[in-house]
Coordinates of C-alpha atoms in Angstrom, one line a residue:
M899 CA -4.1 -10.3 39.4
T900 CA -1.3 -11.5 41.6
N901 CA 1.8 -13.2 40.1
N902 CA 0.8 -16.5 42.0
H903 CA -2.7 -16.4 40.6
R904 CA -1.4 -15.8 37.1
D905 CA 1.1 -18.5 37.4
S906 CA -1.5 -20.9 38.6
I907 CA -3.7 -20.1 35.6
I908 CA -0.8 -20.6 33.2
S909 CA 0.2 -23.9 34.7
S910 CA -3.5 -25.1 34.6
K911 CA -4.0 -24.1 30.9
R912 CA -0.8 -25.6 29.8
G913 CA -1.3 -28.8 31.8
A914 CA -4.8 -29.3 30.1
R915 CA -3.3 -28.9 26.7
D916 CA -0.5 -31.3 27.4
A917 CA -2.9 -33.9 28.8
A918 CA -5.0 -33.5 25.5
L919 CA -1.9 -33.9 23.4
A920 CA -1.0 -37.2 25.2
L921 CA -4.0 -38.7 23.5
A922 CA -2.3 -38.4 20.1
P923 CA -0.5 -41.4 18.6
A924 CA 3.2 -41.1 17.7
Y925 CA 3.8 -39.8 14.3
D926 CA 4.7 -42.7 12.1
A927 CA 6.0 -41.5 8.7
L928 CA 5.3 -45.0 7.0
A929 CA 1.7 -45.0 8.3
H930 CA 0.9 -41.4 8.2
S931 CA 2.8 -39.5 5.6
S932 CA 0.5 -40.3 2.6
F933 CA -2.2 -38.4 4.5
T934 CA -0.2 -35.5 5.8
T935 CA 1.6 -34.9 2.5
A936 CA -1.8 -34.6 0.7
T937 CA -3.4 -31.2 0.1
A938 CA -6.9 -30.6 1.6
T939 CA -8.3 -30.7 -2.0
E940 CA -6.7 -34.2 -2.4
I941 CA -8.1 -35.4 0.9
V942 CA -11.6 -34.6 -0.1
G943 CA -11.1 -36.4 -3.4
R944 CA -9.6 -39.5 -1.9
I945 CA -12.5 -39.7 0.7
G946 CA -15.1 -39.1 -1.9
A947 CA -13.6 -41.9 -4.1
G948 CA -13.8 -44.3 -1.1
E949 CA -9.9 -44.6 -0.9
W950 CA -9.5 -43.1 2.5
T951 CA -11.8 -42.5 5.5
A952 CA -12.0 -39.4 7.7
V953 CA -10.9 -41.3 10.7
Q954 CA -7.6 -42.4 8.9
V955 CA -6.8 -39.0 7.8
L956 CA -7.6 -37.4 11.1
E957 CA -5.3 -39.8 13.1
A958 CA -2.4 -38.9 10.9
Y959 CA -2.9 -35.2 11.4
I960 CA -3.5 -35.5 15.1
A961 CA -0.1 -37.3 15.3
R962 CA 1.6 -34.6 13.2
A963 CA 0.0 -31.7 15.1
A964 CA 1.4 -33.1 18.3
H965 CA 4.8 -33.5 16.7
A966 CA 4.5 -29.8 15.4
Q967 CA 3.6 -28.7 18.9
S968 CA 6.7 -30.5 20.4
T969 CA 8.9 -28.6 17.8
T970 CA 7.4 -25.1 17.7
N971 CA 4.9 -24.7 20.6
C972 CA 2.1 -23.6 18.1
L973 CA -1.0 -25.0 19.7
T974 CA -3.2 -23.6 22.4
E975 CA -6.6 -25.4 22.6
V976 CA -6.5 -29.1 21.6
L977 CA -9.7 -30.6 20.2
F978 CA -8.6 -34.1 19.4
E979 CA -11.4 -35.9 21.2
D980 CA -14.1 -33.9 19.6
A981 CA -12.5 -34.3 16.3
R982 CA -12.4 -38.1 16.5
R983 CA -16.2 -38.1 17.1
Q984 CA -16.8 -35.8 14.2
A985 CA -14.7 -38.0 12.0
A986 CA -16.5 -41.2 12.9
E987 CA -19.9 -39.3 12.2
L988 CA -18.6 -38.2 8.8
D989 CA -17.6 -41.9 7.9
N990 CA -20.9 -43.3 9.1
E991 CA -22.8 -40.6 7.1
F992 CA -20.8 -41.3 3.9
A993 CA -21.2 -45.1 4.3
K994 CA -25.1 -44.5 4.3
T995 CA -25.3 -41.9 1.6
N996 CA -22.2 -42.2 -0.5
K997 CA -22.3 -38.4 -0.6
L998 CA -19.8 -35.9 0.8
R999 CA -21.2 -33.4 3.4
G1000 CA -19.5 -30.5 1.7
V1001 CA -16.4 -29.3 0.0
L1002 CA -14.3 -29.7 3.1
H1003 CA -15.5 -33.3 4.0
G1004 CA -13.0 -34.9 6.2
V1005 CA -10.4 -32.1 6.1
P1006 CA -8.5 -31.6 9.4
M1007 CA -8.5 -27.9 10.1
S1008 CA -7.1 -25.5 12.6
F1009 CA -8.1 -22.0 13.6
K1010 CA -6.1 -19.0 15.0
D1011 CA -6.9 -18.6 18.6
Q1012 CA -9.3 -15.7 18.2
F1013 CA -12.2 -17.7 16.8
D1014 CA -14.9 -18.9 19.2
I1015 CA -15.5 -22.6 19.4
A1016 CA -18.1 -23.7 21.7
G1017 CA -16.7 -25.3 24.9
Y1018 CA -13.3 -23.9 24.5
D1019 CA -11.6 -20.7 25.6
T1020 CA -10.6 -18.0 23.2
T1021 CA -7.7 -16.2 25.1
I1022 CA -5.6 -14.4 22.4
G1023 CA -2.9 -14.8 24.9
F1024 CA -4.5 -12.9 27.8
T1025 CA -4.3 -14.9 31.1
T1026 CA -7.5 -13.3 32.4
W1027 CA -9.4 -14.6 29.4
S1028 CA -8.7 -18.2 30.5
D1029 CA -11.4 -20.5 31.9
K1030 CA -14.3 -18.7 30.1
P1031 CA -15.3 -21.1 27.3
S1032 CA -17.2 -19.9 24.4
T1033 CA -20.9 -20.7 24.4
E1034 CA -21.3 -20.7 20.6
N1035 CA -19.2 -21.0 17.4
A1036 CA -17.9 -18.2 15.2
T1037 CA -19.7 -18.0 11.9
L1038 CA -16.6 -19.1 10.1
V1039 CA -16.3 -22.2 12.4
N1040 CA -20.0 -23.2 11.7
Q1041 CA -19.4 -22.6 7.9
C1042 CA -16.5 -25.0 8.0
Y1043 CA -18.3 -27.6 10.1
A1044 CA -21.3 -27.4 7.6
A1045 CA -18.8 -28.1 4.7
G1046 CA -17.6 -31.2 6.5
A1047 CA -14.3 -29.9 8.1
I1048 CA -12.9 -31.4 11.3
I1049 CA -11.3 -28.8 13.6
I1050 CA -8.4 -30.3 15.6
A1051 CA -6.8 -27.3 17.3
K1052 CA -6.5 -23.6 17.9
T1053 CA -3.2 -21.9 17.4
N1054 CA -1.0 -19.4 19.1
V1055 CA -0.9 -15.6 18.6
P1056 CA 1.2 -12.7 19.9
Q1057 CA -0.1 -10.8 22.9
T1058 CA -2.8 -8.3 21.7
M1059 CA -2.4 -9.7 18.1
L1060 CA -0.6 -6.5 17.1
A1061 CA 2.9 -7.8 16.5
F1062 CA 4.6 -9.9 13.9
E1063 CA 6.2 -12.1 16.5
C1064 CA 4.4 -14.9 18.2
S1065 CA 4.6 -14.9 22.1
N1066 CA 2.4 -14.3 25.1
P1067 CA 2.7 -15.0 28.8
L1068 CA -0.1 -17.6 28.8
W1069 CA 1.2 -20.0 26.0
G1070 CA 4.7 -18.8 25.5
R1071 CA 6.7 -18.4 22.4
T1072 CA 6.2 -20.2 19.0
L1073 CA 9.2 -21.0 17.0
N1074 CA 9.7 -20.9 13.2
P1075 CA 9.7 -24.5 12.1
W1076 CA 12.6 -24.0 9.6
N1077 CA 14.9 -22.5 12.3
G1078 CA 14.0 -22.1 15.9
K1079 CA 16.2 -19.0 16.3
Y1080 CA 13.6 -17.1 14.2
T1081 CA 10.1 -16.2 14.8
C1082 CA 7.1 -17.8 12.9
G1083 CA 5.7 -14.3 12.6
G1084 CA 2.4 -13.0 13.6
S1085 CA -0.2 -12.5 14.4
S1086 CA -1.4 -15.7 12.8
G1087 CA 1.9 -17.2 13.7
G1088 CA 1.0 -20.6 15.4
E1089 CA -1.2 -21.3 12.4
A1090 CA 1.6 -20.7 10.0
A1091 CA 4.0 -22.9 12.0
L1092 CA 1.5 -25.8 12.3
L1093 CA 0.7 -25.7 8.5
A1094 CA 4.4 -25.5 7.6
M1095 CA 4.9 -28.8 9.5
D1096 CA 1.9 -30.5 8.0
G1097 CA 0.2 -30.5 11.3
S1098 CA -3.1 -29.3 9.8
A1099 CA -4.5 -29.6 6.2
L1100 CA -6.0 -26.2 6.2
G1101 CA -6.1 -23.2 8.5
V1102 CA -7.9 -19.9 9.2
G1103 CA -6.3 -16.7 10.3
S1104 CA -6.9 -12.9 10.2
D1105 CA -5.2 -9.8 8.9
I1106 CA -5.4 -6.2 10.1
G1107 CA -1.8 -5.2 9.2
G1108 CA -0.2 -8.2 7.7
S1109 CA -1.1 -10.9 10.2
L1110 CA -2.0 -13.6 7.4
R1111 CA 0.8 -12.6 5.1
I1112 CA 3.8 -12.1 7.3
P1113 CA 3.7 -15.5 9.1
A1114 CA 2.9 -17.2 5.7
A1115 CA 6.0 -15.7 4.2
Y1116 CA 8.2 -16.5 7.3
C1117 CA 7.1 -20.2 7.3
G1118 CA 6.9 -20.8 3.6
I1119 CA 3.1 -21.4 3.1
Y1120 CA 0.3 -19.7 1.2
S1121 CA -2.3 -17.4 2.5
F1122 CA -5.1 -15.1 1.1
K1123 CA -6.4 -11.9 2.6
P1124 CA -9.8 -11.1 1.2
S1125 CA -11.3 -7.8 0.9
A1126 CA -12.7 -6.7 4.3
D1127 CA -16.3 -8.0 4.9
R1128 CA -16.0 -10.6 2.2
V1129 CA -15.9 -13.1 5.1
S1130 CA -17.8 -13.1 8.4
S1131 CA -16.1 -11.5 11.6
H1132 CA -18.9 -12.8 13.9
G1133 CA -17.2 -14.7 16.7
A1134 CA -13.8 -13.5 15.9
R1135 CA -12.5 -11.7 19.1
G1136 CA -10.2 -8.9 19.2
C1137 CA -8.9 -6.3 21.8
R1138 CA -10.0 -3.2 20.0
P1139 CA -13.9 -3.4 20.0
G1140 CA -15.5 -0.6 18.1
F1141 CA -12.4 0.4 16.1
E1142 CA -13.3 1.1 12.5
G1143 CA -10.2 2.9 11.2
F1144 CA -9.8 -0.1 8.9
R1145 CA -11.4 -3.5 9.2
P1146 CA -9.7 -6.9 9.7
S1147 CA -9.9 -9.6 7.0
Y1148 CA -10.4 -13.3 7.6
G1149 CA -9.1 -15.9 5.3
P1150 CA -7.2 -19.2 4.5
M1151 CA -3.8 -20.3 5.3
A1152 CA -2.8 -23.3 3.4
R1153 CA -0.1 -25.4 1.7
S1154 CA -1.3 -25.0 -1.8
V1155 CA -3.1 -22.4 -4.0
E1156 CA -5.9 -24.9 -4.6
D1157 CA -6.7 -25.2 -0.8
C1158 CA -6.9 -21.3 -0.5
D1159 CA -9.4 -21.4 -3.2
L1160 CA -11.3 -24.3 -1.7
L1161 CA -11.8 -22.6 1.6
C1162 CA -13.0 -19.3 -0.1
R1163 CA -15.6 -21.4 -2.1
A1164 CA -16.9 -22.6 1.3
I1165 CA -17.0 -19.3 3.1
F1166 CA -17.6 -16.4 0.7
G1167 CA -21.0 -14.7 0.6
E1168 CA -22.9 -16.1 3.6
L1169 CA -24.7 -13.5 5.7
D1170 CA -24.1 -13.6 9.5
R1171 CA -26.0 -11.9 12.3
S1172 CA -23.8 -8.8 12.0
H1173 CA -25.2 -8.3 8.4
R1174 CA -22.0 -6.8 7.3
V1175 CA -20.8 -9.6 5.1
V1176 CA -21.2 -8.7 1.4
P1177 CA -23.8 -11.2 0.1
V1178 CA -21.9 -12.3 -2.9
P1179 CA -20.9 -16.0 -3.2
Y1180 CA -17.7 -17.2 -4.8
R1181 CA -17.7 -16.2 -8.5
P1182 CA -15.4 -18.1 -10.8
V1183 CA -13.4 -15.9 -13.2
E1184 CA -11.8 -16.6 -16.5
L1185 CA -8.4 -14.7 -16.9
P1186 CA -7.1 -13.4 -20.2
Q1187 CA -4.2 -15.3 -21.7
K1188 CA -1.8 -12.6 -21.1
L1189 CA -1.8 -10.6 -17.9
K1190 CA -0.2 -7.3 -16.9
F1191 CA 1.6 -7.2 -13.6
G1192 CA 3.2 -4.3 -11.9
Y1193 CA 5.9 -4.8 -9.5
Y1194 CA 8.1 -2.9 -7.1
S1195 CA 10.9 -3.8 -4.6
N1196 CA 11.2 -1.0 -2.1
D1197 CA 8.4 0.5 0.0
M1198 CA 10.2 3.9 0.6
L1199 CA 10.7 3.1 4.3
V1200 CA 13.9 1.1 4.1
R1201 CA 15.8 -0.8 1.3
T1202 CA 14.6 -4.3 0.8
S1203 CA 17.1 -7.0 1.5
P1204 CA 18.8 -8.8 -1.4
A1205 CA 16.9 -12.0 -0.7
N1206 CA 13.5 -10.3 -0.9
V1207 CA 14.5 -8.4 -4.0
R1208 CA 15.6 -11.6 -5.6
A1209 CA 12.2 -13.2 -4.8
I1210 CA 10.5 -10.3 -6.6
Q1211 CA 12.8 -10.7 -9.6
E1212 CA 12.4 -14.5 -9.9
T1213 CA 8.7 -14.0 -9.9
V1214 CA 8.9 -11.4 -12.5
D1215 CA 11.2 -13.4 -14.7
A1216 CA 9.0 -16.5 -14.5
L1217 CA 5.9 -14.5 -15.4
K1218 CA 7.7 -12.9 -18.3
N1219 CA 8.9 -16.4 -19.5
A1220 CA 5.3 -17.5 -19.3
G1221 CA 4.2 -14.7 -21.7
H1222 CA 2.8 -12.1 -19.2
E1223 CA 3.7 -8.4 -19.2
C1224 CA 5.6 -7.0 -16.1
V1225 CA 6.2 -3.4 -15.6
E1226 CA 8.3 -2.0 -12.7
F1227 CA 6.9 1.2 -11.0
S1228 CA 7.8 3.2 -7.9
T1229 CA 5.4 4.7 -5.5
T1230 CA 5.5 6.5 -2.0
L1231 CA 2.0 5.3 -1.1
P1232 CA 3.2 2.5 1.1
S1233 CA 4.9 4.9 3.4
D1234 CA 1.9 7.3 3.2
A1235 CA -0.4 4.5 4.1
M1236 CA 1.9 3.5 7.1
E1237 CA 1.6 7.0 8.4
V1238 CA -2.2 6.7 8.2
F1239 CA -2.1 3.2 9.7
V1240 CA 0.0 4.4 12.8
G1241 CA -2.3 7.5 13.2
L1242 CA -5.5 5.4 13.3
V1243 CA -4.3 2.4 15.3
T1244 CA -2.9 4.6 18.1
S1245 CA -5.9 6.9 18.2
D1246 CA -6.9 6.0 21.8
G1247 CA -3.3 5.7 22.9
Y1248 CA -3.8 1.8 23.0
K1249 CA -5.8 2.3 26.4
K1250 CA -8.4 -0.3 25.5
M1251 CA -6.0 -2.9 24.0
L1252 CA -3.5 -2.7 26.9
S1253 CA -6.3 -2.7 29.5
Y1254 CA -6.6 -6.4 28.8
L1255 CA -3.2 -7.2 30.1
Q1256 CA -4.6 -6.9 33.8
G1257 CA -1.3 -8.1 35.4
D1258 CA 0.3 -9.9 32.4
P1259 CA 3.7 -8.4 31.6
Q1260 CA 3.8 -6.6 28.3
E1261 CA 5.7 -8.5 25.6
D1262 CA 8.9 -6.8 24.3
S1263 CA 7.5 -7.0 20.8
L1264 CA 5.0 -4.3 21.7
F1265 CA 7.7 -1.9 22.8
M1266 CA 8.1 0.4 19.8
T1267 CA 4.5 -0.1 18.7
T1268 CA 3.2 1.4 22.0
L1269 CA 6.1 3.6 23.0
G1270 CA 5.0 6.8 21.2
A1271 CA 1.4 6.7 22.6
K1272 CA 2.8 6.4 26.1
L1273 CA 5.1 9.4 26.0
P1274 CA 4.2 13.1 26.8
D1275 CA 3.9 15.1 23.6
F1276 CA 7.1 17.2 24.4
V1277 CA 9.2 14.0 25.0
R1278 CA 7.9 12.5 21.6
N1279 CA 8.6 15.7 19.9
L1280 CA 12.1 15.8 21.3
M1281 CA 12.8 12.3 20.2
C1282 CA 11.7 13.0 16.7
W1283 CA 13.9 16.1 16.6
G1284 CA 16.9 14.2 17.9
I1285 CA 16.5 11.3 15.4
K1286 CA 16.1 13.7 12.6
T1287 CA 19.1 15.9 13.6
F1288 CA 21.6 13.3 14.7
Y1289 CA 20.7 10.3 12.5
G1290 CA 19.6 12.4 9.5
D1291 CA 16.4 10.3 9.5
S1292 CA 13.2 12.2 8.5
I1293 CA 11.3 8.9 7.8
F1294 CA 11.1 7.4 11.4
P1295 CA 10.0 10.7 13.0
R1296 CA 7.1 11.0 10.4
F1297 CA 5.6 7.7 11.7
F1298 CA 6.6 8.1 15.4
N1299 CA 5.0 11.5 15.7
Q1300 CA 1.6 9.9 14.6
A1301 CA 1.8 7.5 17.6
R1302 CA -0.3 9.4 20.0
T1303 CA -3.7 9.8 21.4
K1304 CA -6.0 11.8 19.0
S1305 CA -8.9 14.0 19.5
V1306 CA -12.1 13.1 17.5
V1307 CA -11.3 16.0 15.1
E1308 CA -7.8 14.6 14.6
Y1309 CA -9.1 11.0 14.1
C1310 CA -11.6 12.2 11.5
E1311 CA -8.8 14.0 9.7
I1312 CA -6.7 10.9 9.5
V1313 CA -9.7 8.8 8.3
N1314 CA -10.2 11.4 5.5
Q1315 CA -6.4 10.9 4.7
R1316 CA -6.9 7.2 4.7
N1317 CA -9.6 7.7 2.0
K1318 CA -7.2 10.0 0.0
V1319 CA -4.4 7.4 0.1
A1320 CA -6.8 4.7 -1.3
D1321 CA -8.1 7.2 -4.0
A1322 CA -4.5 8.0 -4.9
W1323 CA -3.6 4.3 -5.2
Y1324 CA -6.5 3.6 -7.5
K1325 CA -5.7 6.6 -9.7
E1326 CA -1.9 6.3 -9.7
V1327 CA -1.5 2.5 -9.8
W1328 CA -4.7 0.8 -11.1
G1329 CA -5.9 3.7 -13.2
E1330 CA -2.7 4.9 -14.9
H1331 CA -1.1 1.5 -15.4
Q1332 CA -4.2 -0.8 -15.8
F1333 CA -2.4 -3.6 -14.0
D1334 CA -4.3 -6.9 -13.4
G1335 CA -2.2 -7.5 -10.3
I1336 CA 0.9 -6.2 -8.4
I1337 CA 4.0 -8.2 -7.1
A1338 CA 5.4 -6.6 -4.0
P1339 CA 7.6 -7.7 -1.1
V1340 CA 5.8 -9.1 1.9
Q1341 CA 8.5 -7.4 4.1
A1342 CA 11.9 -6.0 3.6
L1343 CA 13.5 -9.0 5.4
P1344 CA 12.7 -12.7 4.8
V1345 CA 12.3 -13.3 8.6
I1346 CA 13.4 -11.7 11.9
P1347 CA 15.0 -13.3 14.9
H1348 CA 13.0 -13.5 18.1
G1349 CA 12.9 -10.0 19.8
A1350 CA 13.6 -8.0 16.6
C1351 CA 10.1 -6.8 16.4
T1352 CA 10.9 -4.7 19.6
Y1353 CA 12.5 -2.2 17.3
L1354 CA 11.4 -3.1 13.8
S1355 CA 7.6 -3.1 14.0
G1356 CA 7.7 -0.4 11.3
L1357 CA 8.5 -3.1 8.7
A1358 CA 4.8 -3.9 8.7
C1359 CA 4.6 -0.9 6.3
A1360 CA 4.9 -3.3 3.3
T1361 CA 1.7 -5.1 4.3
A1362 CA -0.3 -2.4 6.2
V1363 CA -0.6 -0.4 2.9
F1364 CA -3.1 -3.0 1.6
N1365 CA -5.2 -2.9 4.8
V1366 CA -5.4 0.8 4.5
I1367 CA -6.6 0.7 0.9
D1368 CA -8.4 -2.6 1.4
S1369 CA -7.1 -4.8 -1.3
P1370 CA -7.2 -8.5 -1.5
V1371 CA -3.7 -10.0 -1.3
A1372 CA -2.3 -13.4 -1.7
T1373 CA 1.0 -14.7 -0.2
I1374 CA 3.2 -17.0 -2.4
P1375 CA 6.5 -18.7 -1.2
V1376 CA 9.0 -18.2 -3.9
T1377 CA 12.5 -19.2 -2.9
R1378 CA 14.9 -19.5 0.1
V1379 CA 17.7 -17.5 1.5
D1380 CA 20.9 -18.3 -0.3
P1381 CA 24.0 -16.7 1.4
S1382 CA 25.9 -17.0 -2.0
L1383 CA 23.3 -14.7 -3.6
D1384 CA 21.8 -12.6 -0.8
C1385 CA 24.6 -10.8 1.0
L1386 CA 24.6 -6.9 1.1
S1387 CA 27.1 -5.1 -1.0
A1388 CA 30.4 -4.4 0.7
D1389 CA 29.7 -0.6 0.5
F1390 CA 26.3 -0.6 2.0
K1391 CA 25.6 2.1 4.5
P1392 CA 22.3 2.5 6.5
G1393 CA 20.2 5.5 5.6
E1394 CA 21.6 6.2 2.2
G1395 CA 18.9 7.8 0.1
D1396 CA 15.4 8.7 1.3
V1397 CA 15.0 5.9 3.7
S1398 CA 15.0 5.4 7.6
A1399 CA 18.6 5.3 8.9
L1400 CA 17.4 4.1 12.2
F1401 CA 15.4 1.1 10.9
E1402 CA 18.2 0.3 8.5
K1403 CA 20.8 0.3 11.2
Y1404 CA 18.8 -2.3 13.3
M1405 CA 18.2 -4.4 10.1
Y1406 CA 21.6 -4.5 8.5
Q1407 CA 24.4 -3.0 10.7
N1408 CA 23.7 -3.5 14.5
G1409 CA 26.5 -5.9 15.5
E1410 CA 25.2 -9.1 17.1
S1411 CA 21.8 -7.8 17.0
T1412 CA 21.7 -7.3 13.3
A1413 CA 18.4 -8.7 12.0
Y1414 CA 19.5 -9.6 8.5
K1415 CA 22.3 -12.3 8.5
P1416 CA 22.0 -14.4 5.2
Q1417 CA 24.5 -17.0 6.6
E1418 CA 22.3 -17.8 9.6
M1419 CA 19.1 -17.4 7.5
A1420 CA 20.3 -19.9 4.9
G1421 CA 17.3 -22.0 3.7
M1422 CA 14.5 -19.7 5.2
P1423 CA 11.6 -19.2 3.0
V1424 CA 11.2 -15.9 1.1
G1425 CA 7.7 -14.9 -0.3
V1426 CA 5.9 -12.2 -2.3
Q1427 CA 2.6 -10.5 -2.2
L1428 CA 0.2 -10.7 -5.1
V1429 CA -2.2 -7.8 -4.8
G1430 CA -5.5 -7.1 -6.7
K1431 CA -8.3 -4.6 -6.7
K1432 CA -10.9 -4.5 -4.0
W1433 CA -13.7 -7.1 -4.6
E1434 CA -11.6 -8.8 -7.1
D1435 CA -10.9 -11.6 -4.7
E1436 CA -11.6 -14.5 -7.1
K1437 CA -9.3 -12.9 -9.7
V1438 CA -6.4 -12.8 -7.2
L1439 CA -7.0 -16.5 -6.4
A1440 CA -6.9 -17.2 -10.0
M1441 CA -3.7 -15.2 -10.5
M1442 CA -2.1 -17.2 -7.6
R1443 CA -2.4 -20.2 -9.9
V1444 CA -0.7 -18.3 -12.7
V1445 CA 2.1 -17.2 -10.6
V1446 CA 2.7 -20.7 -9.1
E1447 CA 2.6 -22.4 -12.4
A1448 CA 5.0 -19.9 -13.8
L1449 CA 7.4 -20.4 -11.0
G1450 CA 7.3 -24.3 -11.1
P1451 CA 8.4 -26.6 -8.4
R1452 CA 10.5 -25.0 -5.8
G1453 CA 10.3 -27.1 -2.6
F1454 CA 7.1 -25.7 -0.9
G1455 CA 3.8 -27.4 -0.1
P1456 CA 2.9 -30.6 1.8
G1457 CA 5.9 -32.7 2.9
S1458 CA 8.4 -29.9 2.2
W1459 CA 9.4 -29.6 5.9
D1460 CA 10.4 -33.3 6.0
M1461 CA 12.5 -32.7 2.7
R1462 CA 14.5 -29.8 4.3
G1463 CA 18.1 -29.9 3.4
K1464 CA 17.4 -32.2 0.5
S1465 CA 17.6 -31.2 -3.1
V1466 CA 14.3 -30.5 -4.9
V1467 CA 13.6 -31.9 -8.2

């Protein structure tokens, strides 16, 4: 593809998006905020009670989505006109029957731009995938339509969806709504930015290494990563077809715990044409009055920032005050899992994934991720030796050495190691301690500035462990960065202890390029992961409520973006 051809496609796609956005009314807080500050659960209730119509709700969210786009560049495909027709149909149906179509009746929804919606492109940021509209809906899309949802837009992703920033040559960069100097995360980054600004009532993303959880934490919303194959993957595109080292999960991104639960009730257990979905519908659970939580603050790759440690401690303190048991423990399994993750995901040297670029320039966020696989073995080995010798860092070389093309025999050995890590987790963590759930950092940093993923992609260690062992995981916003509480100690030195000196230098002491700057990050959200056992998805959803109730009001949820900078009562 020539540069001129690529530029022509980009101009055409962005122009079509802008034309569709022009059909949105201007956002009017007086007229629209009562709708956009309602949860999806509340919207269904109000429509069912005859207080609101689907058309009223939709127009408010269309206006707000356009506002979110102008602030963050979060949208790709815009479905406003189709959505208006659907809303009118729902209102006519309700007027005749006085019955809701389903549990999502009238809820304006958005989908990460990897899910097929008939009549619209699914590009995942590749220019050459433009102008090839899908002919049918993804199963998840059909499930939401059947439950009464109204899909208003698709949202931006990073190139290849293997980064926790959110930029690609086709659609550009998406900004964090709380501070445009920082990324919204990835790969479900556009979805998180849109929801944080109340531009959608409920969203759908995916997760193969943290792609639901990292952007949710960066943007201060909720997410839920189900066990793999609990939700249909049919019609969800990717750039690694046939890869089975670990399977992606698909789940809700929302502004409340109740809305995460609501979507799971609509999508759990329905078989699709792949016949891979576990045919188990949503199963309500009754929790014991007193739960036992384990928690840890460090993943053995780097030391977690003071802000993220504080989020863990505030969560633990709140749970203890609510009468639950919390036990701190340490484990090396996150770093063991990251070694497996890197070994598996680089098994073909990224040949298939990078083949889709076809003339698109590679984004900087993929630099460190793909570097090892591109190097000759002797160069990679020399780099590992140099980092270990001159930085005293034995952690980074351990991962970097796995970033290479594998033989079939090597691949099978790493799959076997994956299974051993999962077995060890169940034995050492669940078996020995008998935890109901685990509280863990989403990442070592609250958020990263644009471009930091270039060198800090290894921070996905904190989330990737739960893809390797396939646990259901919720993300819960807890607090915000406070420079008066979250600065490093004066005697902090990168690499002290059994951690990666190289990563910690980029994180904490790299001059103007230092990633962790509490003064500049002031007010940015900080979240935690809530982890459960495989297949105990409903239990994790129920424990989300327990954690949120224990924490109490803290300035997150619908309407929180408009309240930024104001005191929270």
